[in-house]
Coordinates of C-alpha atoms in Angstrom, one line a residue:
X1 CA 0.0 0.0 0.0
X2 CA 1.3 3.4 -0.9
X3 CA 1.4 6.1 1.7
X4 CA -1.8 8.0 2.4
X5 CA -0.7 11.2 0.7
X6 CA 0.4 9.4 -2.5
X7 CA -0.5 11.4 -5.7
X8 CA -2.3 10.1 -8.7
X9 CA 1.0 9.9 -10.5
X10 CA 2.4 7.9 -7.7
X11 CA -0.5 5.4 -8.0
X12 CA -0.2 5.1 -11.7
X13 CA 3.5 4.4 -11.5
X14 CA 2.8 1.8 -8.8
X15 CA 0.2 0.1 -11.0
X16 CA 2.8 -0.3 -13.7
X17 CA 4.9 -2.3 -11.3
X18 CA 2.2 -4.7 -10.1
X19 CA 2.2 -7.2 -13.1
X20 CA 4.9 -8.6 -15.2
X21 CA 3.1 -7.9 -18.5
X22 CA 1.3 -4.9 -19.7
X23 CA -1.6 -7.0 -20.9
X24 CA -2.9 -10.4 -19.8
X25 CA -6.4 -11.4 -20.9
X26 CA -8.5 -13.4 -18.4
X27 CA -11.1 -12.8 -15.7
X28 CA -9.9 -15.0 -12.9
X29 CA -7.7 -12.4 -11.1
X30 CA -9.9 -9.5 -11.6
X31 CA -13.1 -11.5 -10.6
X32 CA -11.5 -12.4 -7.2
X33 CA -10.8 -8.8 -6.3
X34 CA -14.2 -7.6 -7.8
X35 CA -16.1 -9.9 -5.5
X36 CA -14.1 -8.7 -2.5
X37 CA -14.6 -5.1 -3.5
X38 CA -18.3 -5.2 -4.1
X39 CA -19.9 -8.5 -3.2
X40 CA -23.2 -7.5 -4.6
X41 CA -21.7 -6.5 -7.9
X42 CA -21.7 -3.1 -9.6
X43 CA -25.0 -1.5 -9.0
X44 CA -27.1 0.3 -11.6
X45 CA -28.3 -0.4 -15.1
X46 CA -24.9 -1.4 -16.6
X47 CA -24.3 -1.1 -20.3
X48 CA -21.1 -2.7 -21.8
X49 CA -19.9 -1.4 -25.1
X50 CA -17.4 -3.3 -27.3
X51 CA -16.4 -3.4 -30.9
X52 CA -13.4 -2.7 -33.1
X53 CA -14.2 1.0 -33.7
X54 CA -16.7 3.6 -32.4
X55 CA -16.9 2.4 -28.8
X56 CA -16.0 5.7 -27.3
X57 CA -18.3 7.7 -29.7
X58 CA -21.2 5.4 -29.0
X59 CA -20.7 5.6 -25.2
X60 CA -20.4 9.4 -25.4
X61 CA -23.6 9.7 -27.4
X62 CA -25.6 7.5 -25.0
X63 CA -24.1 9.4 -22.0
X64 CA -25.3 12.7 -23.5
X65 CA -28.8 11.3 -24.0
X66 CA -29.1 9.9 -20.5
X67 CA -27.7 13.1 -18.9
X68 CA -30.0 15.3 -21.0
X69 CA -32.9 13.3 -19.8
X70 CA -31.9 13.9 -16.2
X71 CA -30.3 10.5 -15.4
X72 CA -27.0 10.0 -13.6
X73 CA -24.2 8.3 -15.5
X74 CA -20.8 6.9 -14.9
X75 CA -18.6 6.6 -18.0
X76 CA -15.5 4.4 -18.2
X77 CA -13.3 4.7 -21.3
X78 CA -9.7 4.0 -22.4
X79 CA -7.1 4.9 -23.3
X80 CA -6.8 8.6 -22.4
X81 CA -5.4 11.5 -24.5
X82 CA -4.7 14.4 -22.2
X83 CA -4.7 12.9 -18.7
X84 CA -5.8 9.7 -16.9
X85 CA -8.8 11.4 -15.4
X86 CA -10.5 11.3 -18.8
X87 CA -11.1 7.6 -18.3
X88 CA -13.6 8.1 -15.5
X89 CA -16.5 10.5 -15.7
X90 CA -19.4 10.9 -13.3
X91 CA -22.4 12.9 -14.6
X92 CA -20.1 14.2 -17.4
X93 CA -17.3 15.4 -15.1
X94 CA -13.9 13.8 -15.0
X95 CA -13.1 12.2 -11.7
X96 CA -10.7 14.3 -9.5
X97 CA -7.2 13.1 -8.6
X98 CA -8.3 12.8 -5.0
X99 CA -11.3 10.6 -5.9
X100 CA -9.3 8.3 -8.1
X101 CA -6.6 7.9 -5.4
X102 CA -9.3 7.1 -2.9
X103 CA -10.7 4.5 -5.2
X104 CA -7.3 3.0 -5.9
X105 CA -6.6 2.7 -2.2
X106 CA -9.9 0.7 -1.9
X107 CA -8.9 -1.6 -4.7
X108 CA -5.5 -2.1 -3.1
X109 CA -7.0 -3.1 0.2
X110 CA -9.2 -5.7 -1.6
X111 CA -6.5 -6.9 -3.9
X112 CA -4.1 -8.2 -1.2
X113 CA -1.7 -10.4 -3.1
X114 CA -3.6 -10.8 -6.4
X115 CA -1.5 -9.5 -9.3
X116 CA -3.7 -7.2 -11.3
X117 CA -2.7 -5.5 -14.6
X118 CA -2.9 -1.7 -14.9
X119 CA -6.2 -1.9 -16.8
X120 CA -7.7 -4.4 -14.4
X121 CA -6.8 -2.2 -11.4
X122 CA -8.1 1.0 -13.0
X123 CA -11.3 -0.7 -14.1
X124 CA -12.1 -1.7 -10.5
X125 CA -11.3 1.8 -9.3
X126 CA -13.8 3.2 -11.8
X127 CA -16.4 0.7 -10.6
X128 CA -15.8 1.7 -7.0
X129 CA -16.3 5.4 -7.8
X130 CA -19.5 4.6 -9.7
X131 CA -20.8 2.7 -6.6
X132 CA -19.8 5.5 -4.3
X133 CA -21.6 8.1 -6.4
X134 CA -24.7 5.8 -6.8
X135 CA -24.9 6.4 -10.6
X136 CA -27.9 4.9 -12.2
X137 CA -26.2 4.0 -15.5
X138 CA -22.6 2.8 -15.5
X139 CA -21.5 2.8 -19.2
X140 CA -18.4 0.7 -19.6
X141 CA -16.2 0.6 -22.7
X142 CA -14.3 -2.6 -23.4
X143 CA -10.6 -2.2 -23.5
X144 CA -9.7 -5.2 -25.7
X145 CA -11.9 -7.9 -27.2
X146 CA -14.7 -8.5 -24.8
X147 CA -15.0 -12.1 -23.5
X148 CA -11.8 -11.8 -21.3
X149 CA -11.8 -8.1 -20.8
X150 CA -11.9 -6.8 -17.3
X151 CA -15.1 -4.8 -17.7
X152 CA -16.9 -8.1 -18.5
X153 CA -17.0 -9.0 -14.8
X154 CA -19.9 -6.6 -14.5
X155 CA -23.4 -7.8 -15.3
X156 CA -25.0 -5.6 -18.1
X157 CA -28.7 -5.1 -18.8
X158 CA -27.7 -4.2 -22.4
X159 CA -24.6 -5.1 -24.5
X160 CA -23.5 -3.2 -27.5
X161 CA -21.1 -4.3 -30.2
X162 CA -20.4 -1.4 -32.5
X163 CA -18.8 -3.5 -35.3
X164 CA -16.2 -6.1 -35.9
X165 CA -13.1 -5.7 -38.1
X166 CA -9.4 -6.7 -38.0
X167 CA -7.4 -5.3 -35.1
X168 CA -5.4 -6.8 -32.2
X169 CA -5.2 -10.0 -34.2
X170 CA -2.4 -11.4 -32.1
X171 CA -4.8 -11.6 -29.2
X172 CA -8.2 -11.9 -30.8
X173 CA -7.8 -14.0 -33.9
X174 CA -6.9 -13.5 -37.6
X175 CA -10.4 -13.0 -39.1
X176 CA -13.7 -11.4 -38.4
X177 CA -15.3 -14.6 -37.2
X178 CA -12.7 -15.3 -34.5
X179 CA -12.7 -11.6 -33.4
X180 CA -16.5 -11.6 -33.4
X181 CA -16.5 -14.6 -31.1
X182 CA -14.4 -12.7 -28.6
X183 CA -16.4 -9.5 -28.8
X184 CA -19.7 -11.5 -28.4
X185 CA -18.5 -12.6 -25.0
X186 CA -20.1 -9.4 -23.5
X187 CA -23.6 -10.7 -24.5
X188 CA -25.8 -12.1 -21.8
X189 CA -28.4 -14.8 -22.2
X190 CA -31.9 -13.5 -22.7
X191 CA -30.9 -9.8 -22.5
X192 CA -31.0 -7.3 -25.3
X193 CA -28.0 -6.5 -27.5
X194 CA -27.2 -4.2 -30.4
X195 CA -24.9 -4.5 -33.3
X196 CA -24.0 -1.1 -34.7
X197 CA -23.0 -2.2 -38.2
X198 CA -25.1 -3.8 -41.0
X199 CA -22.8 -6.8 -41.4
X200 CA -22.3 -8.9 -38.2
X201 CA -20.2 -12.0 -38.5
X202 CA -22.0 -15.3 -38.0
X203 CA -20.0 -15.9 -34.8
X204 CA -22.0 -13.0 -33.2
X205 CA -25.4 -13.9 -34.6
X206 CA -25.0 -17.6 -33.8
X207 CA -24.1 -16.8 -30.2
X208 CA -27.1 -14.5 -29.9
X209 CA -29.4 -17.2 -31.3
X210 CA -28.0 -19.9 -29.0
X211 CA -28.5 -17.8 -25.9
X212 CA -31.9 -16.4 -26.7
X213 CA -30.6 -12.9 -27.1
X214 CA -32.8 -10.4 -28.9
X215 CA -30.0 -8.9 -31.1
X216 CA -30.9 -5.8 -33.1
X217 CA -28.7 -4.9 -36.1
X218 CA -28.2 -1.4 -37.5
X219 CA -29.6 -1.1 -41.0
X220 CA -32.0 -4.1 -40.4
X221 CA -33.8 -3.3 -37.2
X222 CA -32.9 0.3 -36.6
X223 CA -31.0 3.2 -38.1
X224 CA -29.6 3.3 -41.6
X225 CA -26.6 4.6 -43.4
X226 CA -24.0 6.5 -41.5
X227 CA -25.1 10.1 -41.4
X228 CA -28.7 9.3 -42.2
X229 CA -31.1 11.7 -40.5
X230 CA -28.1 13.8 -39.5
X231 CA -26.9 11.1 -37.1
X232 CA -23.7 9.2 -37.3
X233 CA -23.7 5.4 -36.9
X234 CA -22.6 5.7 -33.3
X235 CA -25.4 8.1 -32.6
X236 CA -28.0 5.9 -34.2
X237 CA -26.8 3.0 -32.1
X238 CA -26.9 5.1 -28.9
X239 CA -30.4 6.3 -29.7
X240 CA -31.6 2.7 -30.1
X241 CA -29.9 1.8 -26.8
X242 CA -31.7 4.7 -25.2
X243 CA -35.0 3.3 -26.3
X244 CA -34.2 -0.2 -25.1
X245 CA -33.4 1.3 -21.7
X246 CA -37.0 2.4 -21.6
X247 CA -36.8 6.0 -22.8
X248 CA -38.2 8.0 -25.7
X249 CA -36.1 10.8 -27.3
X250 CA -38.2 13.9 -28.1
X251 CA -37.1 16.5 -30.6
X252 CA -35.1 18.3 -27.9
X253 CA -33.1 15.2 -27.0
X254 CA -32.5 14.5 -30.7
X255 CA -31.1 18.0 -31.2
X256 CA -28.9 17.4 -28.2
X257 CA -27.6 14.2 -29.7
X258 CA -26.9 15.9 -33.1
X259 CA -25.1 18.7 -31.5
X260 CA -23.1 16.7 -28.9
X261 CA -19.3 17.0 -29.6
X262 CA -17.4 13.9 -30.5
X263 CA -14.9 12.6 -27.9
X264 CA -11.4 14.1 -28.2
X265 CA -9.3 12.7 -31.0
X266 CA -12.2 11.5 -33.1
X267 CA -11.9 13.7 -36.3
X268 CA -11.3 16.6 -33.9
X269 CA -10.6 19.7 -35.9
X270 CA -8.4 22.6 -34.6
X271 CA -8.9 25.7 -36.7
X272 CA -5.8 27.5 -38.0
X273 CA -3.8 28.1 -41.1
X274 CA -3.5 25.3 -41.8
X275 CA -6.2 23.5 -39.7
X276 CA -5.2 20.4 -37.9
X277 CA -7.4 17.3 -37.7
X278 CA -6.7 14.7 -35.0
X279 CA -8.0 11.1 -35.2
X280 CA -7.0 8.1 -33.1
X281 CA -8.0 5.6 -35.9
X282 CA -5.3 2.9 -36.2
X283 CA -6.8 0.0 -38.2
X284 CA -8.1 -0.5 -41.7
X285 CA -11.8 -0.1 -40.8
X286 CA -11.0 3.2 -39.1
X287 CA -8.9 4.2 -42.1
X288 CA -11.8 3.6 -44.5
X289 CA -14.0 5.9 -42.5
X290 CA -11.2 8.5 -42.3
X291 CA -10.6 8.4 -46.0
X292 CA -14.3 9.2 -46.6
X293 CA -14.2 12.1 -44.2
X294 CA -11.0 13.5 -45.7
X295 CA -12.3 13.3 -49.2
X296 CA -15.1 15.6 -48.2
X297 CA -13.0 18.5 -46.8
X298 CA -12.1 21.4 -49.1
X299 CA -8.5 21.9 -47.8
X300 CA -5.8 20.4 -49.9
X301 CA -3.1 19.1 -49.8
X302 CA -3.5 16.8 -46.8
X303 CA -0.2 16.3 -44.9
X304 CA -0.3 13.5 -42.3
X305 CA 1.7 13.0 -39.1
X306 CA 1.6 9.3 -38.5
X307 CA 3.0 7.0 -35.8
X308 CA 2.2 3.3 -35.2
X309 CA 2.5 0.3 -33.0
X310 CA 4.3 -2.7 -34.4
X311 CA 1.3 -4.9 -34.0
X312 CA -0.9 -2.8 -36.3
X313 CA -1.8 -3.4 -40.0
X314 CA 0.3 -0.5 -41.2
X315 CA 0.2 -1.5 -44.8
X316 CA -3.6 -1.9 -44.7
X317 CA -4.0 1.5 -43.1
X318 CA -1.6 3.3 -45.4
X319 CA -3.0 1.6 -48.5
X320 CA -6.5 2.7 -47.6
X321 CA -5.4 6.3 -47.2
X322 CA -2.9 6.5 -50.0
X323 CA -5.3 8.3 -52.3
X324 CA -6.3 11.1 -49.9
X325 CA -3.0 11.9 -48.1
X326 CA -0.4 13.8 -50.1
X327 CA 2.5 13.6 -47.7
X328 CA 3.5 11.3 -44.8
X329 CA 5.5 12.8 -42.0
X330 CA 6.5 9.8 -39.8
X331 CA 7.2 10.0 -36.0
X332 CA 8.3 7.4 -33.5
X333 CA 6.2 5.9 -30.7
X334 CA 7.6 5.0 -27.3
X335 CA 7.4 1.7 -25.5
X336 CA 8.1 -1.9 -26.5
X337 CA 5.3 -2.0 -29.1
X338 CA 6.2 1.4 -30.6
X339 CA 8.0 1.7 -33.9
X340 CA 10.6 4.2 -35.0
X341 CA 9.8 6.4 -37.9
X342 CA 12.3 4.5 -40.0
X343 CA 10.5 1.2 -39.2
X344 CA 7.2 2.6 -40.2
X345 CA 8.8 3.9 -43.4
X346 CA 10.0 0.5 -44.2
X347 CA 6.5 -0.9 -43.9
X348 CA 4.7 1.7 -46.0
X349 CA 7.4 2.1 -48.7
X350 CA 5.9 -0.5 -50.9
X351 CA 2.5 1.2 -50.7
X352 CA 3.3 4.9 -50.6
X353 CA 5.8 6.5 -53.1
X354 CA 9.1 7.2 -51.4
X355 CA 9.0 10.9 -52.4
X356 CA 5.9 11.3 -50.2
X357 CA 7.6 9.9 -47.1
X358 CA 9.7 11.8 -44.6
X359 CA 10.9 10.5 -41.2
X360 CA 11.5 12.5 -38.0
X361 CA 12.9 11.8 -34.5
X362 CA 9.8 13.3 -32.8
X363 CA 6.2 14.2 -33.2
X364 CA 7.2 17.9 -32.7
X365 CA 9.4 17.9 -35.8
X366 CA 7.0 15.8 -37.9
X367 CA 4.2 18.2 -37.0
X368 CA 6.3 21.3 -37.9
X369 CA 7.2 19.7 -41.3
X370 CA 3.6 18.8 -42.0
X371 CA 2.3 22.3 -41.2
X372 CA 4.9 23.8 -43.5
X373 CA 4.1 21.4 -46.3
X374 CA 0.3 22.0 -46.0
X375 CA 0.7 25.8 -46.3
X376 CA -2.3 28.0 -45.8
X377 CA -4.5 26.1 -48.3
X378 CA -4.0 22.6 -47.0
X379 CA -4.6 20.8 -43.8
X380 CA -2.7 18.5 -41.4
X381 CA -3.9 15.1 -40.2
X382 CA -2.5 13.7 -37.0
X383 CA -3.4 10.0 -36.6
X384 CA -2.5 6.4 -36.0
X385 CA -2.2 6.2 -32.2
X386 CA -3.6 7.8 -29.0
X387 CA 0.0 8.6 -28.2
X388 CA 0.6 10.5 -31.4
X389 CA -2.6 12.5 -31.0
X390 CA -1.9 13.2 -27.3
X391 CA 1.6 14.6 -28.0
X392 CA 0.3 16.7 -30.9
X393 CA -2.5 18.2 -28.7
X394 CA 0.0 19.1 -26.1
X395 CA 2.3 20.8 -28.6
X396 CA -0.7 22.7 -30.1
X397 CA -1.7 23.9 -26.7
X398 CA -5.2 22.2 -26.7

């Protein structure tokens, strides 16, 4: 146990030392501590949100609907961009350092000698804060996969899978069917579920049928095309979830939904000359969505600052965006999974012409180069990793 006056930074550093690996899927360890921490389970009408992309946007949209309707919410998301506190919101407000430290101390007392990962520990801390605040609707974003993710120890009244595509293949499987099986692990027998994409893999629909789960699919049972009725796919899914939870959205709530800002780093635009667009998309499905959005903006050329983890489909991402990005300004990422700019260059050189690629020793230098190349008529895109976006935001003073 850390000393009673330990800061949030002290706690986060301590969590990094608790487990030998950054990530270890499985519920055995976290379930033991969860049952000690809250024997009756996480109270409230729990909603678990998984999927390859769009989890954070769907959660934020549902959070905005519930709050506009006067209901109390807890929101747990990951990773963060600016600071750790972003991961835990209560009634729309980020948890304070003091509250998070208090929650972590409670988890530590319950943990005893059980070795939790960073994510498992912080998930339980969020649960403890939601219980303390008595929120009516804890909204939980899956960190990775679903079946073996720490948030899956909670018991949801509604499960949402935003979509299934290739990502984290070394942990979840090499095709949509295998990945869909893992993500469908958040479903609960007999309880409603949503799939936020028109094309669910059979591994999801088969599990729903086998467990008597009323699965509603966007484009078949609700919603339509992305952007239809002025609502993005994530907003359509959130609106359907709101109805399943027993509410009806009037015209005022629909206006609130349409006007609600996207979470930070989701096609976030910072005005300037040139403007800077920040997006945390890092897999081919996200790249397809990003390519469509970039094709609609008037500013040209598009100069990208890009950094990537070694386990990502870098060729798939770059190939998808090759036609809409005019210059690639590559930056390194820290950590054991992060690649140097030169390593990223090696991976995309067969997809992107060499004369469009430049490498830099830092995000700062890559961003400066991209802004200069974009000029006053173009724009800069910063994407590929939460870490890249986070550093760029700090450099831009936002």
